[in-house]
mmCIF file of N, CA and C in Angstrom:
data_model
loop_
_atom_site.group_PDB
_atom_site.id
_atom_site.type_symbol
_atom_site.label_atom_id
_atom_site.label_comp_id
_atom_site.label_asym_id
_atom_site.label_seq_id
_atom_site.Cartn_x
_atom_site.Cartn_y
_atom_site.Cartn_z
ATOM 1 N N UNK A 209 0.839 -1.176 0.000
ATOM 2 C CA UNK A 209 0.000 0.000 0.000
ATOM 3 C C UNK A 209 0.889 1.246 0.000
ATOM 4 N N UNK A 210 0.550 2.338 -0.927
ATOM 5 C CA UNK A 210 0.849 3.234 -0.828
ATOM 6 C C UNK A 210 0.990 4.309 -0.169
ATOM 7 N N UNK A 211 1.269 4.882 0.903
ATOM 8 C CA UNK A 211 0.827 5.646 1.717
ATOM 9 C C UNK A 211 1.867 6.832 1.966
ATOM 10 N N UNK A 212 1.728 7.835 2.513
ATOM 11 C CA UNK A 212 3.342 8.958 3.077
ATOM 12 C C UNK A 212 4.380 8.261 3.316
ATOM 13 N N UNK A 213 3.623 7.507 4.935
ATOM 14 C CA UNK A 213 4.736 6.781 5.802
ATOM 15 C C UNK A 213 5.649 5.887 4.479
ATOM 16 N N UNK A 214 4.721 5.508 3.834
ATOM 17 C CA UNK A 214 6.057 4.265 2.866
ATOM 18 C C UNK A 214 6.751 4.576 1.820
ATOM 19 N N UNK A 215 6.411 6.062 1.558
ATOM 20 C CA UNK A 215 7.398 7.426 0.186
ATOM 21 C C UNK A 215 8.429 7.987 0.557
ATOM 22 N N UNK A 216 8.134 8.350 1.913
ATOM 23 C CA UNK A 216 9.421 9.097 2.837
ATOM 24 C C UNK A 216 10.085 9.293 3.515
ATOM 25 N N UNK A 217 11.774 9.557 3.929
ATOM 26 C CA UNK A 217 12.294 9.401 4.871
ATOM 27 C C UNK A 217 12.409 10.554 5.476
ATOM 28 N N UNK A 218 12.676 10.943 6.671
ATOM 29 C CA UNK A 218 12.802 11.893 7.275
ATOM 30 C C UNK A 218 13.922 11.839 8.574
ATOM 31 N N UNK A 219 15.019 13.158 8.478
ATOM 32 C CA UNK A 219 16.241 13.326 9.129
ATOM 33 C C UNK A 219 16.509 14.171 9.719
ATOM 34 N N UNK A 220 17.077 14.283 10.550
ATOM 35 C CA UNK A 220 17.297 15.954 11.620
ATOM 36 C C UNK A 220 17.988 16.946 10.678
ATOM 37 N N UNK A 221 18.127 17.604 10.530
ATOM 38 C CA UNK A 221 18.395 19.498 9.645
ATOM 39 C C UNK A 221 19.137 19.829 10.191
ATOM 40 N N UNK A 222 18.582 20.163 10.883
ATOM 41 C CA UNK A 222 18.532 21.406 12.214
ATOM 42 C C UNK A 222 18.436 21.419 14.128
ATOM 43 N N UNK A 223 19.700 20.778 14.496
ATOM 44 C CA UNK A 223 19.277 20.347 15.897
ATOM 45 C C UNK A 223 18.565 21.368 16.570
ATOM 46 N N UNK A 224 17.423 21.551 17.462
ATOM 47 C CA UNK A 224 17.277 22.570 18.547
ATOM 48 C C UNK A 224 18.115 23.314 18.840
ATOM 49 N N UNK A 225 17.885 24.840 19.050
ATOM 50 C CA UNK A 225 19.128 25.536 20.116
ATOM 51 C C UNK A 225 18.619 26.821 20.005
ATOM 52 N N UNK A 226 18.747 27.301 20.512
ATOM 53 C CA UNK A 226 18.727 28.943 21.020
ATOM 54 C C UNK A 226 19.751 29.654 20.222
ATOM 55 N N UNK A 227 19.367 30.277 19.116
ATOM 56 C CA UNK A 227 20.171 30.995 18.293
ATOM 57 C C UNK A 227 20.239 32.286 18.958
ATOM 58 N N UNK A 228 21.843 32.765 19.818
ATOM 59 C CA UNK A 228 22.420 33.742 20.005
ATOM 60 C C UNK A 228 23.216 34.332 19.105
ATOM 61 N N UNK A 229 24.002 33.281 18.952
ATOM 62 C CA UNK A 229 25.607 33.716 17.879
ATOM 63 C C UNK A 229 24.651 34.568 17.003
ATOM 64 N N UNK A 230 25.619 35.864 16.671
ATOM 65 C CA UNK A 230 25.334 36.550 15.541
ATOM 66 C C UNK A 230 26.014 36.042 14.189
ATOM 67 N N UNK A 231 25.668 35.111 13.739
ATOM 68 C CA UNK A 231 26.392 34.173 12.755
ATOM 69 C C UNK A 231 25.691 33.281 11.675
ATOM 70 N N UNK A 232 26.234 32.689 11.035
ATOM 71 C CA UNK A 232 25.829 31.463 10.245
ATOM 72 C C UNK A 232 26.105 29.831 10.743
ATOM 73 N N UNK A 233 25.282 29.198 10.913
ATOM 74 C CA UNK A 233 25.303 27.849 11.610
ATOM 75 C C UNK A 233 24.335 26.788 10.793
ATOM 76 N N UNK A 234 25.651 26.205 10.123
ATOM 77 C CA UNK A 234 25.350 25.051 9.319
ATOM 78 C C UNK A 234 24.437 23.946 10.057
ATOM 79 N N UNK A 235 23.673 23.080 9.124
ATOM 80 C CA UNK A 235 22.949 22.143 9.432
ATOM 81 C C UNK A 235 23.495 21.272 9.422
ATOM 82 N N UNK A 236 22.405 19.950 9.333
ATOM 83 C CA UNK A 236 23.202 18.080 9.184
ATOM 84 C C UNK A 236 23.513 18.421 7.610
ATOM 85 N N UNK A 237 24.276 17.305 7.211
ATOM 86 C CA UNK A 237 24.466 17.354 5.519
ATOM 87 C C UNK A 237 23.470 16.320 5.288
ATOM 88 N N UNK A 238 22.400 16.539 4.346
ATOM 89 C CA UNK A 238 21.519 15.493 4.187
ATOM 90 C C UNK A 238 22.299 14.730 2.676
ATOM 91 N N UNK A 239 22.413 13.449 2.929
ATOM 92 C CA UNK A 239 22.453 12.877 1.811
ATOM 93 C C UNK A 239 21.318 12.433 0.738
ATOM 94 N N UNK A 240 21.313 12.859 -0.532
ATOM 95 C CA UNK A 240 19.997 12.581 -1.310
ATOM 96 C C UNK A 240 20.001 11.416 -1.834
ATOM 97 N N UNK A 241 20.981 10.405 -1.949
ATOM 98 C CA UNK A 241 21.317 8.900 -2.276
ATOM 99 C C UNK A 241 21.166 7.971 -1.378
ATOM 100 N N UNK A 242 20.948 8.293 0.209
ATOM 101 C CA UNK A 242 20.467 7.897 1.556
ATOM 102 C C UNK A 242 19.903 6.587 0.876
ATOM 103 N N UNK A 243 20.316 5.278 1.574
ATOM 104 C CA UNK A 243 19.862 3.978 1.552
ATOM 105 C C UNK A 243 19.723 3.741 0.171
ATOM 106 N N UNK A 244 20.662 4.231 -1.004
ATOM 107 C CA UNK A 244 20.542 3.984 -2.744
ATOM 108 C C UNK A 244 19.646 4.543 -2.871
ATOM 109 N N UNK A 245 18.592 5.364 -2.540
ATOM 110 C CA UNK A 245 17.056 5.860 -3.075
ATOM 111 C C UNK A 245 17.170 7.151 -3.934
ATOM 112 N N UNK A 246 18.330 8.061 -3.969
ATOM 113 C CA UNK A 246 18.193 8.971 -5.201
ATOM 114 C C UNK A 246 16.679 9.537 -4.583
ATOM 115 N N UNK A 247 16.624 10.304 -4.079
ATOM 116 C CA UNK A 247 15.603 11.039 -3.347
ATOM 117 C C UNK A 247 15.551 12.797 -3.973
ATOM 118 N N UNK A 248 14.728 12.815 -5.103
ATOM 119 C CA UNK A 248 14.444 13.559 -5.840
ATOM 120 C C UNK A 248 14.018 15.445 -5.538
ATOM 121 N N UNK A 249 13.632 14.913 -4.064
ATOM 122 C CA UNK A 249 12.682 16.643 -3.384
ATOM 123 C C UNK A 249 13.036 16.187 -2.352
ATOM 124 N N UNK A 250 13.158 17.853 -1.534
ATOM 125 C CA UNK A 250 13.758 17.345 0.208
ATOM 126 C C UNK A 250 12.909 18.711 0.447
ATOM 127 N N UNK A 251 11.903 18.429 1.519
ATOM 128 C CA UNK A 251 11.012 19.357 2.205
ATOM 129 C C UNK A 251 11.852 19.642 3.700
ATOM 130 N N UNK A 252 12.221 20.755 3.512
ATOM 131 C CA UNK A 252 12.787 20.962 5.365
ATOM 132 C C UNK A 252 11.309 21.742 5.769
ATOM 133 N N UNK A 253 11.214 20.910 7.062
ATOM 134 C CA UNK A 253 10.215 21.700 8.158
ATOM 135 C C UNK A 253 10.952 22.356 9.181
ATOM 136 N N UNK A 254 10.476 23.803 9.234
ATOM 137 C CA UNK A 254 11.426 24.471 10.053
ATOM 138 C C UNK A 254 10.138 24.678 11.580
ATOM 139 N N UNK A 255 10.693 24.735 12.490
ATOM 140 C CA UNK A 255 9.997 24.521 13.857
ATOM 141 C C UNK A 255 10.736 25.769 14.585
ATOM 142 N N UNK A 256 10.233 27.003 15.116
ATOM 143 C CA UNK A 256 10.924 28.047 15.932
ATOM 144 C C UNK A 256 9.506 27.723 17.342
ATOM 145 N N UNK A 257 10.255 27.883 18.296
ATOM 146 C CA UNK A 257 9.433 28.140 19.554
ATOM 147 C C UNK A 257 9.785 29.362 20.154
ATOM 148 N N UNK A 258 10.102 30.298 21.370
ATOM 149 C CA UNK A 258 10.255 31.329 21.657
ATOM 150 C C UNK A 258 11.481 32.421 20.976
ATOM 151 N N UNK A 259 10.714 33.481 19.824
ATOM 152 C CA UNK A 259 11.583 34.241 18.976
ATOM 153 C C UNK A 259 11.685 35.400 20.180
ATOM 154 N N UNK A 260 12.798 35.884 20.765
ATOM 155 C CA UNK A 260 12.706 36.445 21.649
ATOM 156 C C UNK A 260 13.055 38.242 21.072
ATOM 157 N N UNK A 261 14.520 38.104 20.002
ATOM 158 C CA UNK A 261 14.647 39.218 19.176
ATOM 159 C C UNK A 261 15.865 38.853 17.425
ATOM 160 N N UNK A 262 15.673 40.060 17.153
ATOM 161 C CA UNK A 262 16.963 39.851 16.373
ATOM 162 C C UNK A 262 15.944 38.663 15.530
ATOM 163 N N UNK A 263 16.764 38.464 14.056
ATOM 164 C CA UNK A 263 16.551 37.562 12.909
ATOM 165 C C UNK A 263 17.302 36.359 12.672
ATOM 166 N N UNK A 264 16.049 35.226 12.184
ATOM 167 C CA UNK A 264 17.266 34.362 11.178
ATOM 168 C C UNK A 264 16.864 33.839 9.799
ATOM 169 N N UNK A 265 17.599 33.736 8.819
ATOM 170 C CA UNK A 265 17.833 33.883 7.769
ATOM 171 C C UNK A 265 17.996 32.517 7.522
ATOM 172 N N UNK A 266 16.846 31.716 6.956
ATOM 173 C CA UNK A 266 17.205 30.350 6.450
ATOM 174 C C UNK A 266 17.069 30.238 4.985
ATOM 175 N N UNK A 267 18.056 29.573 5.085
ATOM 176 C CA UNK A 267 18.777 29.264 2.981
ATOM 177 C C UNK A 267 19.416 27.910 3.299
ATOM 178 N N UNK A 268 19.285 27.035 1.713
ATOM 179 C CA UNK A 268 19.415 25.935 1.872
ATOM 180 C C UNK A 268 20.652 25.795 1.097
ATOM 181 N N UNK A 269 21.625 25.531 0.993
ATOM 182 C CA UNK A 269 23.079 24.731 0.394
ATOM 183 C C UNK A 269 22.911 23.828 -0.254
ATOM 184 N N UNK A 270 23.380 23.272 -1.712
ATOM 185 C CA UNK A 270 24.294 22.052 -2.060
ATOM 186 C C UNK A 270 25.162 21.820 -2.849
ATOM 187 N N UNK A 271 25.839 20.407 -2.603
ATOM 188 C CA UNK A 271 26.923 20.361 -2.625
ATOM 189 C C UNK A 271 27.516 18.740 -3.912
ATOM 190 N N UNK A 272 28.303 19.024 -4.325
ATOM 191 C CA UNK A 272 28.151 17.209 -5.192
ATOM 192 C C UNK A 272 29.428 16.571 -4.027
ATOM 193 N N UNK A 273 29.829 17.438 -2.877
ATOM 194 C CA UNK A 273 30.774 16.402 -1.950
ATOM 195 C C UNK A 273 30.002 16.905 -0.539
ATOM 196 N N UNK A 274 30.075 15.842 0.049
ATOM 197 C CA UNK A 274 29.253 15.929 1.608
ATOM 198 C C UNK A 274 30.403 17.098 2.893
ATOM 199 N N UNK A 275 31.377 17.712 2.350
ATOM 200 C CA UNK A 275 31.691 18.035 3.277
ATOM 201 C C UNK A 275 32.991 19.155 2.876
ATOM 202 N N UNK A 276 32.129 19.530 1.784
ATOM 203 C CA UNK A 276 32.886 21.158 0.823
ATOM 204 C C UNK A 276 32.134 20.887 -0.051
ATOM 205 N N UNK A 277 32.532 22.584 -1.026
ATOM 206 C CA UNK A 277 31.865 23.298 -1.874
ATOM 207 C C UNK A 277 30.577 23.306 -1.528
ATOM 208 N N UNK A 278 29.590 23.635 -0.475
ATOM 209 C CA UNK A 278 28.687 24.063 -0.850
ATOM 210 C C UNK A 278 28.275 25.444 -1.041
ATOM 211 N N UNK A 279 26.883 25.821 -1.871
ATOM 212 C CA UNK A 279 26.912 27.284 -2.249
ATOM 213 C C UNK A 279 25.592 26.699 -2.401
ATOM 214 N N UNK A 280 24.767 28.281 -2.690
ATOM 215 C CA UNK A 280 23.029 28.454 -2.743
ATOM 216 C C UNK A 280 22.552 27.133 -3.712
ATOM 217 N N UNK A 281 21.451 26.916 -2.733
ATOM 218 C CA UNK A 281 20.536 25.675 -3.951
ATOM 219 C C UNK A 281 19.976 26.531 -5.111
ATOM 220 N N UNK A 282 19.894 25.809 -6.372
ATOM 221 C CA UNK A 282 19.813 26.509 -7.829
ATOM 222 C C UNK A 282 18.422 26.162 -7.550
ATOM 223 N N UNK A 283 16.970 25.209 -7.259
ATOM 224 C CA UNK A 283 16.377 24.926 -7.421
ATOM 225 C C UNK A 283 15.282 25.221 -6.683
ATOM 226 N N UNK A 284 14.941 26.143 -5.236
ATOM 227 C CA UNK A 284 14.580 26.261 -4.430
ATOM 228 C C UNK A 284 12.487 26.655 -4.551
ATOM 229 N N UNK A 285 12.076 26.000 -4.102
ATOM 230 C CA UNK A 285 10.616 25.940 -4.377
ATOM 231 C C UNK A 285 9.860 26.885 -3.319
ATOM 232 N N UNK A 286 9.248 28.288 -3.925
ATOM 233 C CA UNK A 286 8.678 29.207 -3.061
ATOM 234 C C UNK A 286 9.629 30.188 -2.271
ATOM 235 N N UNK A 287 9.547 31.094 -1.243
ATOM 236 C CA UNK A 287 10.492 31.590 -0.641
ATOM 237 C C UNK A 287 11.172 31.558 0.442
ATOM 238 N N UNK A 288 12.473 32.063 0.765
ATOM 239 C CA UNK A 288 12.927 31.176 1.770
ATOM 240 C C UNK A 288 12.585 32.325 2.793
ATOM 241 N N UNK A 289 12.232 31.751 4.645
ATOM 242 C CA UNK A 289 11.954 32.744 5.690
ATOM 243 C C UNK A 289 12.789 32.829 6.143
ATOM 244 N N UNK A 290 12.376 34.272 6.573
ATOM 245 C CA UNK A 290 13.300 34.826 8.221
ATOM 246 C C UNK A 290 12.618 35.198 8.866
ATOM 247 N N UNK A 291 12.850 34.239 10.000
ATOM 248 C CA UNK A 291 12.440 34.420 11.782
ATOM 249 C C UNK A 291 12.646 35.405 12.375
ATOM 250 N N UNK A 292 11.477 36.282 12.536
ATOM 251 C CA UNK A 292 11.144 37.656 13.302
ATOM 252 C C UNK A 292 10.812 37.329 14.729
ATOM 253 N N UNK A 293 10.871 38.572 15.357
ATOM 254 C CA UNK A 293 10.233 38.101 16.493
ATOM 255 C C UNK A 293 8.634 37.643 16.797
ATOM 256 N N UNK A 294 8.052 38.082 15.773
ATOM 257 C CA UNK A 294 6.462 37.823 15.767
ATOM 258 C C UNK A 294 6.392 36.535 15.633
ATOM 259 N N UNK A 295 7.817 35.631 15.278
ATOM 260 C CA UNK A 295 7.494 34.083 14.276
ATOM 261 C C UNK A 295 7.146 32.900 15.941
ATOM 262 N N UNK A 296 6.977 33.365 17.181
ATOM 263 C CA UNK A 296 6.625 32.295 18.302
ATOM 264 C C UNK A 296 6.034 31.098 17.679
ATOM 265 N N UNK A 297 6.738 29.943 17.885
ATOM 266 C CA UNK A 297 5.809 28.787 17.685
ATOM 267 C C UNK A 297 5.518 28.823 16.322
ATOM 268 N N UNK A 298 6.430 28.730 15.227
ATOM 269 C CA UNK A 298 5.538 28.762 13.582
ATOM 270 C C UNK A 298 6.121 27.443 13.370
ATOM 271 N N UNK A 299 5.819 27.512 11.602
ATOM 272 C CA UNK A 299 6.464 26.482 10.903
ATOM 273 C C UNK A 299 6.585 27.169 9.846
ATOM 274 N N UNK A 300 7.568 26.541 9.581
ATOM 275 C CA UNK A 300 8.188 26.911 7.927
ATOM 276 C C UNK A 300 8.380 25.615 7.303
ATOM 277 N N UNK A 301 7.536 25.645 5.623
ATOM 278 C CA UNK A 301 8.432 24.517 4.995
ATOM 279 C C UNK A 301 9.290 25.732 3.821
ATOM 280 N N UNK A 302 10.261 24.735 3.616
ATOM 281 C CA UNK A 302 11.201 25.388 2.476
ATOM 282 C C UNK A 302 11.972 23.920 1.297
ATOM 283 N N UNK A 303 10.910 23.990 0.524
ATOM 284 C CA UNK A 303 11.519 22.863 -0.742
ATOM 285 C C UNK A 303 12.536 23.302 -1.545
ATOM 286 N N UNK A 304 13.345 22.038 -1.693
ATOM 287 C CA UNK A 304 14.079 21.948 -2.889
ATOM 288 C C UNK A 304 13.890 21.218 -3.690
ATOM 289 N N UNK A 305 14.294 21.072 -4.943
ATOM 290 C CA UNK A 305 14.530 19.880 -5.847
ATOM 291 C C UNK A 305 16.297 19.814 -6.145
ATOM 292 N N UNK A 306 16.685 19.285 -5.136
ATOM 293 C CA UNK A 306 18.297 19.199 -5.365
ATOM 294 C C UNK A 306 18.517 18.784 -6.651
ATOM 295 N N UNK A 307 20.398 19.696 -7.380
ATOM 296 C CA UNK A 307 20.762 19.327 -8.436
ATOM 297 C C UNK A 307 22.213 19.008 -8.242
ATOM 298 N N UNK A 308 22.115 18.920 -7.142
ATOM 299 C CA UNK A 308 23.610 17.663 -6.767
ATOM 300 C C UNK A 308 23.243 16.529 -5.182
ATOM 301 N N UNK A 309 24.088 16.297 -4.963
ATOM 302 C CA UNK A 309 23.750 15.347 -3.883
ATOM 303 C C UNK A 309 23.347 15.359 -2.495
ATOM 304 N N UNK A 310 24.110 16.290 -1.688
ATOM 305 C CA UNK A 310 24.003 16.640 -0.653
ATOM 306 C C UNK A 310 23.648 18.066 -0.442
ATOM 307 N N UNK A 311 22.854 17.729 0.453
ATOM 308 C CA UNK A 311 22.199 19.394 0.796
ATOM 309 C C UNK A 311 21.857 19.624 2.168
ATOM 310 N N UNK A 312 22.143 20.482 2.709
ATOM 311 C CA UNK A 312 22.166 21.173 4.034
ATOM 312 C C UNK A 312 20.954 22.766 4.428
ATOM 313 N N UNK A 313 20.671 22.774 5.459
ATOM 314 C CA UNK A 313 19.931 24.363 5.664
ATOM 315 C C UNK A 313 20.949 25.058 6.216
ATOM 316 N N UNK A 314 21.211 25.964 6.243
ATOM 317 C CA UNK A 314 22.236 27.518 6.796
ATOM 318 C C UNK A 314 20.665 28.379 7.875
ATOM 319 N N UNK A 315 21.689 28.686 8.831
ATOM 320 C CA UNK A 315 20.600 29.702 9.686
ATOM 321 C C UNK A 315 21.522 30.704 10.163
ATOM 322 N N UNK A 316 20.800 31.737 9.629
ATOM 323 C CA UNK A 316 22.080 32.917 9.737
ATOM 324 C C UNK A 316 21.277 33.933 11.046
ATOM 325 N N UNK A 317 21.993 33.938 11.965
ATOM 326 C CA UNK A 317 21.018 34.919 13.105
ATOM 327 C C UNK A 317 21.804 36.303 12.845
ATOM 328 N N UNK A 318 21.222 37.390 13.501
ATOM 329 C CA UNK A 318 21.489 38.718 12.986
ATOM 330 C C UNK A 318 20.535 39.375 14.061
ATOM 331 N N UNK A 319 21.392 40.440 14.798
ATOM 332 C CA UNK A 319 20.807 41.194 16.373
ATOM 333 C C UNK A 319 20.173 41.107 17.238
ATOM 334 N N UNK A 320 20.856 39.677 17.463
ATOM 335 C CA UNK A 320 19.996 38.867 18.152
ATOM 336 C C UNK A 320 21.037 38.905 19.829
ATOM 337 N N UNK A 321 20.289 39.042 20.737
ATOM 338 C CA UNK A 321 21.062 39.178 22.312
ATOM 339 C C UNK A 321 19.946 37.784 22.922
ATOM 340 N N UNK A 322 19.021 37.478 23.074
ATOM 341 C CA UNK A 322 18.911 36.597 23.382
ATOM 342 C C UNK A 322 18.453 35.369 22.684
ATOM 343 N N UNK A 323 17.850 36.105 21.509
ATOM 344 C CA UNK A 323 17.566 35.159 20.144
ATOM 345 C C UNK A 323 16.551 34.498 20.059
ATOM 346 N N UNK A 324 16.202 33.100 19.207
ATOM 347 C CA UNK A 324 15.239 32.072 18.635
ATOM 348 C C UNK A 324 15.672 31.018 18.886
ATOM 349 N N UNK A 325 14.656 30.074 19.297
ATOM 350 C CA UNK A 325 14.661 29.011 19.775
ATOM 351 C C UNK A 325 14.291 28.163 18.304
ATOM 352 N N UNK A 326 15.137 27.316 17.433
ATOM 353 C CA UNK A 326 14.650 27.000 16.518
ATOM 354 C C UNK A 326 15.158 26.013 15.916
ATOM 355 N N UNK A 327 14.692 25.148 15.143
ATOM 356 C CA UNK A 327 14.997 23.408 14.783
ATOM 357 C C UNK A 327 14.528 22.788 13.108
ATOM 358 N N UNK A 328 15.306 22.113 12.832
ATOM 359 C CA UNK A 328 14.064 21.387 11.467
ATOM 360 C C UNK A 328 14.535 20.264 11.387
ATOM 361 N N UNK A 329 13.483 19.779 9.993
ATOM 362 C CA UNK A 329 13.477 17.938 10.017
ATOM 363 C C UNK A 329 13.375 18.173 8.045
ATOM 364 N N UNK A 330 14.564 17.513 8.047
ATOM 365 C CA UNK A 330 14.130 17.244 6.371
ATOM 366 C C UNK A 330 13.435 16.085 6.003
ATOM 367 N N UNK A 331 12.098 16.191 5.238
ATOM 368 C CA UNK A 331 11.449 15.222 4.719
ATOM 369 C C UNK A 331 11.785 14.824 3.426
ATOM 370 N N UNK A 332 12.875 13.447 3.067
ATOM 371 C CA UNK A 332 13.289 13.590 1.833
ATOM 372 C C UNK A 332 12.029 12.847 1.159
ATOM 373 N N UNK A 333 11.735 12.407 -0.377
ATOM 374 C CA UNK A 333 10.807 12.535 -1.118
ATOM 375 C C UNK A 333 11.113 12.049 -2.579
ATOM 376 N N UNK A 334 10.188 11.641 -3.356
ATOM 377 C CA UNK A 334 10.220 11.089 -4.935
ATOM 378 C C UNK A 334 11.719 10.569 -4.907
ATOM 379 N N UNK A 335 11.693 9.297 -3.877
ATOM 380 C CA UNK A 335 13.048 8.692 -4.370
ATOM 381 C C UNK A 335 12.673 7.335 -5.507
ATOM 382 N N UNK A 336 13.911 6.565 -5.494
ATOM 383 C CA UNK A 336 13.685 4.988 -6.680
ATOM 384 C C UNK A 336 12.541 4.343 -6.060
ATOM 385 N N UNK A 337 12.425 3.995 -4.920
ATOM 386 C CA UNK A 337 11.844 2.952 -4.571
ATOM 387 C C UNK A 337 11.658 3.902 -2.949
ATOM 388 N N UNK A 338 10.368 2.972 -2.087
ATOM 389 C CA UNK A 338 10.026 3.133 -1.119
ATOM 390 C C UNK A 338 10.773 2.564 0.271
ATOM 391 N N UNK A 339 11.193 3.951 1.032
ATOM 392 C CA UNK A 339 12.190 3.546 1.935
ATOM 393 C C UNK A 339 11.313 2.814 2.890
ATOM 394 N N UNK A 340 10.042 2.648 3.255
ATOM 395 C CA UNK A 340 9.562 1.783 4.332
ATOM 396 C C UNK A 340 8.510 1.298 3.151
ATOM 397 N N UNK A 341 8.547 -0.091 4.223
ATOM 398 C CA UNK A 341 7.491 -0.878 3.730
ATOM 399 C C UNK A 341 6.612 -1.714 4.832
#
């Protein structure tokens, strides 16, 4: 049977944390070949709980090596957010259709003194075959 649960895998992004650093703070490197499946679309769900001040700036990376060269995704579906303080408790999705292998989210915080509490989960998608069965 066909169902979500048996189309898609899903991986941590974005651990939890309280974005202070006034900086850029790389994600997990998602692999899009994960278990041979060539996983075609990767949905990150972005999760913020208490935005206290100050911004962050999420943009997604990839890369054809898991651990250099990455630079902006060419393919990016809709627009990408930044976490205001109004954003308490939201969600963000932000699609890609990767055109190399590995791909990562970037969260760039900016005047931020006590910051955003904030996390995601990539839902990868349209791979060869069905990762659960």
């Amino acid at each position: 049977m066909r169902t979500l649960y048996t189309q898609v895998d899903a991986i941590e992004a974005l651990p939890y944390a309280v974005r202070t650093a006034n900086a850029a703070v790389n994600g997990t490197v998602i692999d899009t070949a994960r278990g041979g499946n060539n996983y075609r679309e990767v949905l990150f769900i972005v999760k913020t709980e208490t935005v206290t001040d100050g911004t962050v700036a999420i943009t997604v990376e990839e890369s054809a090596q898991s651990g250099s060269g990455f630079a902006a995704a060419a393919r990016v579906v809709g627009s990408l957010p930044t976490v205001t303080a109004d954003d308490d408790n939201a969600v963000f999705l932000v699609s890609v259709l990767p055109t190399l292998r590995y791909v990562r989210l970037v969260a760039t915080t900016a005047g931020a003194t006590s910051g955003a509490g904030i996390s995601a989960v990539a839902v990868l998608g349209n791979g060869n075959s069905a990762p659960h069965s």
